[in-house]
Amino acid sequence: MNIKTTKKNINDILLTDYDVMIIPCHKGIPLFPCIFNKLTTKKNNIKKILKKRNYSGEKDEKIHLINTFETDVILISCGKVINNSSLENAFAIGVREAIKNNYKNLLVFSDINYTNLNNYESYIIRGSIWGSYRFDNFKTNKKLSIILNIAHEKSSLNQINFGLIQGKILHKIADLANSPANFATPSYIGKYAKKLVKKGFEVEVLKEKELKEKKCGGILSVAHGSINEPNLVILKKIAKNNISPIIIVGKTVTFDSGGISLKPSKDLGWMRYDKCGGMAVLGLMEILSHLNTNRTIIGILGIAENMPGGKATKPGDIITSHNGKTIEILNTDAEGRLILADALSIASKFNPEYIIDIATLTGAVISTLGNSAAGILGNDKKLINSLQKSGIETDEKLWELPIYKDFIDDMKSDFADLSNMSKSGNAGTATAAAFLSSFVSDKVAWAHIDIAGMAWRTKNSDIQDAGATLFGIRLILNWLLKNSIIK
Ligand code: BES
Ligand code: ZN
Ligand code: ZN
């Protein structure tokens, strides 16, 4: 895909230069007054056409106007409310619709006439670029060849560039997230992270030897059955001040077979997406590298492959995690929490103000919230509320579940400090979070986001193909920006 940007007044744009233009609508009215005039001065009156077609302006409603104006037009409704995320989604849907209809030379105009919004241009661009994403790295026929033309007049260059940067990073991270486990191995992801040194990060990649030295028994036990050694990545964007850091931790299991507690083979191929928490952290950090941040931000990825094998951890084995607590492993499929136990213990040592972890942790969250929201749990109501608010703003919903003392008790083992399975077998998402709470200092505001139902889609939808959604990147970025946690 080729992206071209031009600064031009809409009236100076020669529409015949393009195959199709994507236009967002609100209540059935196109959101560019000038293009509206331009289109309506012709013999075809856009308002009349929409009326004739009974265009009601419902959410995501699409309409194609072909051979009506100098260029074909795809109108997408933003639904009842216009905000940054409804605009972003409308453009993603519009671009997908254009590609589906074999248009090659697409035009997007990034200024709209809607005074209640500002800094929306980067969302229009991020959405348009996300809509053009295809995962075809492993197809022998060539990549989709389209030109995405972004024209703008009033938009600030900062906004344009921020949208472009984010869109391109989302593509790269989606390529990594969608890559199968025989390519995206722990060391492959470790190497990707290492390259971020060039973008101003301090990067540590701890391998088996260093993990042994640091007594990270959790992540090591997960990787035992695999020929691929684990990597624990610590990415630091350092601000030279004493403000306590913010840490984002991601579960990055490149393939979760379940280990000795082997999963059934049906749908097992999707378990390559068990790395998506880490993918969100990586994408977020790479975007942050393009911003001036006024405090230190640390991203941690615990990367391992969970496989059965002669050396694999067995149910009943007891390990010691980085913070010294012992864990009886009763089910090797509950591996994410073992990795997070080490990663959260490491995170706690930096004395952060906030720790947010993001993980495809439990099947139970899918039983609870389906594919409509991620679960959020933690020890700080304010943090949870502000993340939920951010989730509404970015259309990535978070629903809170409780961590009751009962759940903490439920995770105690008869033979070690903790067990990785609850005794009751109930409240799978909350007992997993209760387990994690043992590895976070009470002094730190901590939130755990369980994205098992949100990290990927098994079917194509209006907004994207089947595959990684990159849930969490937009949400946490928005949280950092809106709460002035970073500038
Ligand atoms: N990676 C899975 C959770 C998962 C399941 C994510 C389905 C996405 C879709 C996790 O490692 C796991 O297997 N959890 C177990 C825990 C159980 C054994 C206590 C689960 O949820 O079944
Ligand atoms: Zn598992
Ligand atoms: Zn897993």
Coordinates of C-alpha atoms and ligand atoms in Angstrom, one line a residue:
M1 CA 0.0 0.0 0.0
N2 CA 1.1 3.5 -0.8
I3 CA 0.0 6.5 1.2
K4 CA 0.2 10.0 -0.2
T5 CA -0.7 13.2 1.6
T6 CA -1.4 16.5 0.0
K7 CA -2.3 19.9 1.4
K8 CA -5.1 21.3 -0.8
N9 CA -8.3 23.2 -0.5
I10 CA -11.1 20.7 -1.3
N11 CA -12.2 22.9 -4.2
D12 CA -8.8 22.5 -5.8
I13 CA -8.9 18.7 -5.7
L14 CA -9.5 17.2 -9.0
L15 CA -11.9 14.5 -8.2
T16 CA -11.4 12.8 -11.5
D17 CA -7.9 11.9 -10.4
Y18 CA -9.3 9.4 -7.9
D19 CA -11.4 6.2 -8.2
V20 CA -13.4 6.8 -5.1
M21 CA -13.8 9.2 -2.2
I22 CA -14.8 8.1 1.3
I23 CA -17.1 10.5 3.0
P24 CA -18.4 10.3 6.6
C25 CA -22.0 11.3 7.3
H26 CA -23.9 12.4 10.3
K27 CA -27.7 12.2 10.2
G28 CA -27.5 11.5 6.5
I29 CA -25.5 14.7 5.8
P30 CA -21.9 14.5 4.5
L31 CA -19.5 16.0 6.9
F32 CA -17.7 18.3 4.4
P33 CA -19.6 21.4 3.6
C34 CA -17.4 22.1 0.6
I35 CA -17.5 18.7 -0.9
F36 CA -21.2 18.8 -0.3
N37 CA -21.4 22.0 -2.3
K38 CA -19.1 20.7 -4.9
L39 CA -21.1 17.5 -5.3
T40 CA -24.5 19.3 -5.2
T41 CA -23.6 21.9 -7.8
K42 CA -23.7 19.1 -10.3
K43 CA -27.0 18.1 -11.8
N44 CA -27.1 15.3 -9.2
N45 CA -28.2 16.6 -5.8
I46 CA -26.7 14.5 -3.1
K47 CA -29.5 15.3 -0.6
K48 CA -32.2 14.2 -3.1
I49 CA -30.3 11.0 -3.9
L50 CA -30.0 10.1 -0.2
K51 CA -33.6 10.8 0.4
K52 CA -34.6 8.6 -2.6
R53 CA -32.5 5.8 -1.2
N54 CA -34.0 6.1 2.3
Y55 CA -30.6 6.8 3.8
S56 CA -31.4 7.0 7.5
G57 CA -27.8 7.6 8.8
E58 CA -27.8 4.6 11.2
K59 CA -24.5 3.5 12.5
D60 CA -22.1 2.0 9.9
E61 CA -24.7 2.4 7.2
K62 CA -23.0 2.5 3.8
I63 CA -24.1 3.9 0.5
H64 CA -22.3 3.8 -2.8
L65 CA -22.8 6.5 -5.4
I66 CA -21.4 5.3 -8.6
N67 CA -21.2 7.2 -11.9
T68 CA -23.0 10.1 -10.2
F69 CA -20.2 12.6 -9.7
E70 CA -16.7 13.0 -11.1
T71 CA -15.6 10.3 -8.8
D72 CA -17.4 7.4 -7.2
V73 CA -18.4 8.1 -3.6
I74 CA -18.8 5.8 -0.6
L75 CA -20.8 7.4 2.2
I76 CA -20.5 6.0 5.7
S77 CA -22.6 7.0 8.6
C78 CA -20.9 7.7 11.9
G79 CA -24.1 6.8 13.7
K80 CA -25.9 9.0 16.2
V81 CA -22.9 10.4 17.9
I82 CA -19.8 11.8 16.3
N83 CA -16.7 11.4 18.2
N84 CA -13.1 10.5 17.4
S85 CA -13.8 6.7 17.6
S86 CA -17.0 6.8 15.5
L87 CA -15.1 8.8 12.9
E88 CA -12.2 6.4 13.0
N89 CA -14.4 3.4 12.6
A90 CA -16.4 5.0 9.8
F91 CA -13.2 5.6 7.8
A92 CA -11.9 2.1 8.5
I93 CA -15.2 0.7 7.2
G94 CA -15.3 3.0 4.3
V95 CA -11.7 2.1 3.1
R96 CA -12.5 -1.6 3.5
E97 CA -15.6 -1.2 1.5
A98 CA -13.7 0.6 -1.3
I99 CA -11.0 -2.1 -1.3
K100 CA -13.7 -4.9 -1.4
N101 CA -15.2 -3.2 -4.4
N102 CA -11.8 -3.2 -6.2
Y103 CA -11.1 0.5 -6.1
K104 CA -7.3 1.2 -6.3
N105 CA -6.9 4.9 -5.9
L106 CA -8.8 6.1 -2.8
L107 CA -9.3 9.6 -1.6
V108 CA -9.8 10.6 2.0
F109 CA -10.2 14.2 3.1
S110 CA -9.1 14.7 6.7
D111 CA -10.9 17.9 7.6
I112 CA -14.5 17.8 8.6
N113 CA -17.0 20.5 9.5
Y114 CA -17.9 19.5 13.0
T115 CA -17.0 22.1 15.5
N116 CA -17.4 19.9 18.6
L117 CA -14.3 17.9 17.9
N118 CA -10.7 18.8 17.8
N119 CA -7.6 16.8 17.0
Y120 CA -9.8 14.3 15.2
E121 CA -7.6 14.2 12.1
S122 CA -5.2 11.6 13.4
Y123 CA -8.2 9.4 14.1
I124 CA -9.5 9.7 10.6
I125 CA -6.1 8.8 9.3
R126 CA -5.5 6.0 11.8
G127 CA -8.9 4.5 10.9
S128 CA -8.3 4.8 7.1
I129 CA -5.0 3.0 7.4
W130 CA -6.4 0.3 9.7
G131 CA -9.2 -0.2 7.1
S132 CA -6.5 -0.9 4.5
Y133 CA -4.8 -3.6 6.5
R134 CA -4.6 -7.1 5.0
F135 CA -2.5 -9.9 6.4
D136 CA -1.1 -11.5 3.2
N137 CA 2.6 -11.9 4.1
F138 CA 2.2 -15.7 3.6
K139 CA 0.3 -15.5 0.3
T140 CA 2.3 -16.1 -2.8
N141 CA 0.4 -13.5 -4.8
K142 CA 1.5 -9.9 -4.3
K143 CA 0.3 -7.6 -1.5
L144 CA -2.8 -5.6 -2.1
S145 CA -1.8 -2.6 -4.2
I146 CA -3.8 0.5 -3.5
I147 CA -3.0 4.2 -3.1
L148 CA -4.5 5.9 -0.1
N149 CA -4.5 9.6 -0.8
I150 CA -5.0 11.8 2.2
A151 CA -5.9 15.3 1.4
H152 CA -6.1 18.0 4.0
E153 CA -6.4 21.7 4.2
K154 CA -6.8 23.0 7.8
S155 CA -5.5 20.0 9.7
S156 CA -2.2 20.5 11.5
L157 CA 0.8 18.7 10.3
N158 CA 1.3 17.2 13.8
Q159 CA -2.1 15.6 13.6
I160 CA -1.6 14.3 10.1
N161 CA 1.8 12.8 11.1
F162 CA 0.6 11.3 14.3
G163 CA -2.2 9.6 12.4
L164 CA 0.2 8.3 9.8
I165 CA 2.7 7.1 12.4
Q166 CA 0.1 5.2 14.4
G167 CA -1.4 3.7 11.3
K168 CA 1.9 2.4 10.1
I169 CA 2.8 1.0 13.5
L170 CA -0.5 -0.7 13.7
H171 CA 0.2 -2.5 10.4
K172 CA 3.6 -3.6 11.6
I173 CA 2.4 -4.9 14.9
A174 CA -0.6 -6.6 13.3
D175 CA 1.8 -8.4 10.9
L176 CA 3.7 -9.6 14.0
A177 CA 0.5 -10.5 15.9
N178 CA -1.0 -12.4 13.0
S179 CA 2.3 -14.3 12.2
P180 CA 2.1 -18.0 13.0
A181 CA 4.1 -19.4 15.9
N182 CA 6.7 -21.0 13.6
F183 CA 7.7 -17.4 12.6
A184 CA 6.8 -15.3 15.6
T185 CA 8.9 -17.2 18.1
P186 CA 9.9 -15.7 21.5
S187 CA 13.4 -14.7 20.1
Y188 CA 11.9 -13.3 16.9
I189 CA 9.7 -11.0 19.1
G190 CA 12.7 -10.3 21.3
K191 CA 14.7 -9.2 18.3
Y192 CA 11.8 -6.9 17.1
A193 CA 11.8 -5.3 20.6
K194 CA 15.6 -4.9 20.5
K195 CA 15.4 -2.8 17.4
L196 CA 13.5 -0.2 19.3
V197 CA 16.8 0.9 20.7
K198 CA 17.0 2.9 17.5
K199 CA 13.8 4.7 18.6
G200 CA 15.3 5.9 21.8
F201 CA 14.4 3.0 24.2
E202 CA 16.6 1.2 26.6
V203 CA 16.0 -2.4 25.8
E204 CA 16.8 -5.4 27.9
V205 CA 16.1 -8.9 26.5
L206 CA 16.5 -11.5 29.3
K207 CA 17.0 -15.0 27.9
E208 CA 17.0 -18.3 29.8
K209 CA 20.4 -17.7 31.4
E210 CA 19.5 -14.3 32.8
L211 CA 16.0 -15.5 33.8
K212 CA 17.7 -18.3 35.8
E213 CA 19.9 -15.8 37.5
K214 CA 16.9 -13.6 38.3
K215 CA 15.1 -16.6 39.6
C216 CA 12.1 -16.2 37.2
G217 CA 10.7 -19.7 37.8
G218 CA 7.3 -18.8 36.4
I219 CA 8.3 -17.9 32.8
L220 CA 11.0 -20.6 32.8
S221 CA 8.5 -23.3 33.8
V222 CA 6.2 -22.3 31.0
A223 CA 9.0 -22.6 28.4
H224 CA 10.4 -25.9 29.6
G225 CA 8.6 -28.0 27.1
S226 CA 9.5 -25.9 24.1
I227 CA 12.6 -25.9 22.0
N228 CA 12.3 -22.1 21.9
E229 CA 13.8 -20.3 24.8
P230 CA 11.8 -17.6 26.6
N231 CA 12.5 -13.9 26.3
L232 CA 11.6 -11.3 28.9
V233 CA 11.7 -7.9 27.3
I234 CA 12.0 -4.7 29.3
L235 CA 11.6 -1.5 27.2
K236 CA 12.3 1.8 28.9
K237 CA 11.5 5.2 27.6
I238 CA 13.3 7.2 30.2
A239 CA 12.5 10.7 31.3
K240 CA 15.2 12.4 33.3
N241 CA 13.2 13.2 36.4
N242 CA 12.1 11.5 39.6
I243 CA 8.5 11.0 38.8
S244 CA 7.6 7.4 39.4
P245 CA 7.2 5.4 36.2
I246 CA 4.2 3.8 34.6
I247 CA 4.5 0.2 33.6
I248 CA 2.5 -1.8 31.0
V249 CA 3.0 -5.5 31.1
G250 CA 1.8 -7.9 28.4
K251 CA 1.4 -11.7 28.3
T252 CA 3.1 -12.9 25.2
V253 CA 2.6 -16.6 24.7
T254 CA 3.6 -17.3 21.1
F255 CA 1.6 -20.5 21.1
D256 CA -0.5 -22.0 23.9
S257 CA -0.9 -25.7 23.4
G258 CA -1.8 -26.0 27.1
G259 CA 1.4 -28.0 27.7
I260 CA 1.0 -31.3 29.5
S261 CA -2.6 -30.2 30.3
L262 CA -3.0 -30.3 26.5
K263 CA -5.9 -28.3 25.0
P264 CA -8.3 -30.0 22.6
S265 CA -7.2 -29.7 19.0
K266 CA -10.3 -27.9 17.8
D267 CA -9.5 -24.3 17.1
L268 CA -6.0 -24.7 18.5
G269 CA -4.5 -22.7 15.6
W270 CA -6.0 -19.5 17.2
M271 CA -3.7 -20.0 20.2
R272 CA -0.9 -18.2 18.2
Y273 CA -2.9 -15.1 19.3
D274 CA -2.1 -15.8 22.9
K275 CA 0.7 -13.2 22.5
C276 CA -1.7 -10.3 21.9
G277 CA -1.3 -8.7 25.3
G278 CA 2.4 -8.3 24.5
M279 CA 1.6 -7.1 21.0
A280 CA -0.5 -4.3 22.6
V281 CA 2.4 -3.3 24.8
L282 CA 4.9 -3.4 21.9
G283 CA 2.6 -1.3 19.7
L284 CA 1.9 1.2 22.4
M285 CA 5.6 1.6 23.2
E286 CA 6.5 2.1 19.6
I287 CA 3.9 4.8 19.2
L288 CA 5.1 6.4 22.4
S289 CA 8.6 6.6 20.9
H290 CA 7.2 9.3 18.6
L291 CA 5.9 11.4 21.5
N292 CA 7.6 13.6 24.1
T293 CA 6.8 11.9 27.4
N294 CA 7.4 13.8 30.6
R295 CA 7.8 10.6 32.7
T296 CA 9.4 7.2 32.4
I297 CA 7.3 4.6 30.8
I298 CA 8.3 0.9 30.9
G299 CA 6.9 -1.9 28.8
I300 CA 7.5 -5.5 29.8
L301 CA 6.8 -8.5 27.7
G302 CA 7.0 -12.0 29.1
I303 CA 7.4 -14.2 26.0
A304 CA 7.3 -18.0 26.0
E305 CA 5.9 -20.9 24.1
N306 CA 3.7 -23.4 26.1
M307 CA 4.4 -26.9 24.8
P308 CA 4.2 -30.5 26.1
G309 CA 7.5 -32.4 25.9
G310 CA 9.9 -34.5 27.9
K311 CA 11.2 -31.5 29.8
A312 CA 7.8 -29.9 30.2
T313 CA 6.4 -28.8 33.5
K314 CA 4.0 -31.4 34.9
P315 CA 0.8 -30.9 37.0
G316 CA 1.9 -31.1 40.6
D317 CA 5.3 -29.5 40.0
I318 CA 6.2 -26.6 42.4
I319 CA 8.2 -23.6 41.2
T320 CA 9.5 -20.4 42.8
S321 CA 8.6 -17.1 41.2
H322 CA 10.8 -14.0 41.0
N323 CA 9.4 -12.5 44.2
G324 CA 10.1 -15.7 46.1
K325 CA 6.6 -17.0 46.4
T326 CA 6.2 -20.7 45.6
I327 CA 3.5 -21.9 43.2
E328 CA 2.1 -25.4 42.7
I329 CA 1.2 -25.9 39.1
L330 CA -1.9 -27.9 38.9
N331 CA -2.8 -27.1 35.3
T332 CA 0.0 -26.3 32.8
D333 CA -2.6 -24.5 30.7
A334 CA -2.9 -21.8 33.3
E335 CA 0.5 -20.5 32.1
G336 CA -0.2 -16.9 31.5
R337 CA -0.4 -16.1 35.2
L338 CA 3.0 -17.8 35.8
I339 CA 4.6 -15.5 33.3
L340 CA 2.8 -12.5 34.7
A341 CA 3.8 -13.5 38.2
D342 CA 7.5 -12.9 37.3
A343 CA 6.8 -9.9 35.0
L344 CA 4.6 -8.2 37.7
S345 CA 7.2 -8.9 40.4
I346 CA 9.9 -7.3 38.2
A347 CA 7.6 -4.4 37.5
S348 CA 6.9 -3.8 41.2
K349 CA 10.6 -3.3 41.8
F350 CA 10.7 -0.1 39.8
N351 CA 8.4 1.6 42.3
P352 CA 5.9 2.6 39.7
E353 CA 2.8 4.7 40.2
Y354 CA 0.7 2.5 38.0
I355 CA 1.0 -1.0 36.6
I356 CA -1.4 -2.1 33.9
D357 CA -1.2 -5.6 32.6
I358 CA -2.9 -6.8 29.5
A359 CA -3.3 -10.5 28.8
T360 CA -5.4 -13.2 27.0
L361 CA -5.6 -14.8 30.3
T362 CA -8.8 -16.8 30.7
G363 CA -11.4 -18.6 28.6
A364 CA -13.8 -17.6 31.5
V365 CA -13.8 -14.0 30.4
I366 CA -15.3 -15.1 27.1
S367 CA -18.1 -16.9 28.9
T368 CA -18.7 -13.8 30.9
L369 CA -18.4 -11.0 28.4
G370 CA -18.3 -12.7 25.1
N371 CA -16.5 -10.8 22.3
S372 CA -18.0 -7.5 23.4
A373 CA -15.8 -6.3 26.2
A374 CA -12.6 -7.1 28.0
G375 CA -12.6 -7.8 31.8
I376 CA -10.9 -5.3 34.1
L377 CA -9.9 -6.0 37.7
G378 CA -7.4 -4.5 40.1
N379 CA -6.7 -2.7 43.4
D380 CA -7.5 0.9 42.5
K381 CA -10.9 2.1 41.7
K382 CA -9.8 5.4 40.2
L383 CA -7.4 3.7 37.8
I384 CA -10.0 1.2 36.8
N385 CA -12.7 4.0 36.3
S386 CA -10.3 6.1 34.2
L387 CA -9.4 3.1 32.0
Q388 CA -13.1 2.3 31.6
K389 CA -13.8 5.8 30.5
S390 CA -10.9 5.6 28.0
G391 CA -12.4 2.3 26.7
I392 CA -15.7 4.0 26.0
E393 CA -13.9 6.8 24.2
T394 CA -11.9 4.4 22.0
D395 CA -14.8 1.9 21.6
E396 CA -12.8 -0.8 23.4
K397 CA -15.1 -1.6 26.3
L398 CA -13.9 -2.8 29.8
W399 CA -16.2 -4.3 32.3
E400 CA -15.1 -4.6 35.9
L401 CA -15.1 -7.8 37.9
P402 CA -14.3 -8.0 41.6
I403 CA -11.3 -9.5 43.4
Y404 CA -13.0 -10.7 46.6
K405 CA -10.9 -12.1 49.5
D406 CA -12.7 -15.5 48.8
F407 CA -10.9 -15.6 45.5
I408 CA -7.6 -14.9 47.0
D409 CA -8.2 -17.8 49.5
D410 CA -9.3 -20.0 46.6
M411 CA -5.8 -19.7 45.0
K412 CA -3.9 -21.0 48.1
S413 CA -2.2 -24.3 47.7
D414 CA -2.0 -27.1 50.3
F415 CA 1.7 -27.7 49.3
A416 CA 3.0 -24.3 48.2
D417 CA 2.1 -20.6 48.8
L418 CA -0.2 -20.5 45.8
S419 CA -1.7 -22.8 43.3
N420 CA -2.2 -21.7 39.6
M421 CA -5.7 -23.2 39.7
S422 CA -8.6 -22.2 41.9
K423 CA -9.8 -24.9 44.2
S424 CA -13.4 -24.1 43.5
G425 CA -13.1 -24.0 39.7
N426 CA -15.4 -21.0 39.7
A427 CA -15.0 -17.4 38.8
G428 CA -12.1 -18.2 36.4
T429 CA -11.3 -14.6 35.4
A430 CA -11.4 -13.1 39.0
T431 CA -9.5 -16.0 40.6
A432 CA -6.8 -15.5 38.0
A433 CA -6.6 -11.8 38.9
A434 CA -6.6 -12.7 42.6
F435 CA -3.5 -14.9 41.9
L436 CA -1.8 -12.0 40.1
S437 CA -2.5 -9.7 43.0
S438 CA 0.0 -11.6 45.1
F439 CA 2.8 -10.3 42.8
V440 CA 1.9 -6.6 42.9
S441 CA 2.8 -4.4 45.8
D442 CA -0.3 -2.9 47.6
K443 CA 1.3 0.5 47.3
V444 CA 1.0 0.4 43.5
A445 CA -2.2 1.2 41.6
W446 CA -2.7 -1.9 39.5
A447 CA -5.2 -2.9 36.8
H448 CA -5.4 -6.2 35.0
I449 CA -7.1 -6.3 31.6
D450 CA -8.2 -9.7 30.4
I451 CA -8.5 -9.5 26.6
A452 CA -9.1 -13.2 25.8
G453 CA -12.4 -12.4 24.1
M454 CA -11.2 -9.3 22.3
A455 CA -7.7 -9.9 21.1
W456 CA -8.6 -11.4 17.7
R457 CA -11.6 -12.0 15.5
T458 CA -12.3 -15.4 14.0
K459 CA -14.4 -13.9 11.1
N460 CA -14.2 -11.0 8.8
S461 CA -16.3 -8.0 9.9
D462 CA -17.1 -4.6 8.5
I463 CA -14.2 -3.1 10.3
Q464 CA -11.4 -5.7 9.8
D465 CA -10.5 -9.1 8.6
A466 CA -10.3 -12.1 10.9
G467 CA -7.2 -11.8 13.0
A468 CA -5.6 -9.6 15.6
T469 CA -7.6 -6.5 16.7
L470 CA -4.7 -5.0 18.6
F471 CA -7.2 -4.3 21.4
G472 CA -5.6 -2.1 24.1
I473 CA -3.2 0.0 22.1
R474 CA -5.7 2.7 21.3
L475 CA -7.3 2.5 24.7
I476 CA -4.1 2.8 26.8
L477 CA -2.7 5.5 24.5
N478 CA -5.9 7.5 24.9
W479 CA -5.7 6.9 28.7
L480 CA -2.2 8.2 28.8
L481 CA -3.0 11.3 26.7
K482 CA -6.4 12.2 28.2
N483 CA -5.3 11.9 31.8
S484 CA -2.2 14.1 31.1
I485 CA -0.1 11.2 32.3
I486 CA 2.1 11.9 29.4
K487 CA 2.3 15.0 27.3
Ligands
BES1 N1 -4.6 -18.6 26.7 C1 -5.6 -19.2 27.6 C2 -6.9 -18.4 27.7 C3 -7.7 -18.2 26.4 C4 -8.7 -19.1 26.1 C5 -7.5 -17.1 25.6 C6 -9.4 -19.0 25.0 C7 -8.3 -17.0 24.5 C8 -9.2 -17.9 24.2 C9 -5.1 -19.4 29.0 O1 -3.7 -19.7 29.0 C10 -5.8 -20.7 29.5 O2 -5.7 -21.7 28.9 N2 -6.5 -20.5 30.6 C11 -7.2 -21.6 31.2 C12 -7.0 -21.5 32.7 C13 -7.5 -22.7 33.4 C14 -6.8 -23.9 33.1 C15 -7.5 -22.4 34.9 C16 -8.6 -21.4 30.8 O3 -9.1 -20.3 30.8 O4 -9.3 -22.4 30.5
ZN2 ZN -3.2 -21.7 28.6
ZN3 ZN -2.6 -18.8 27.5

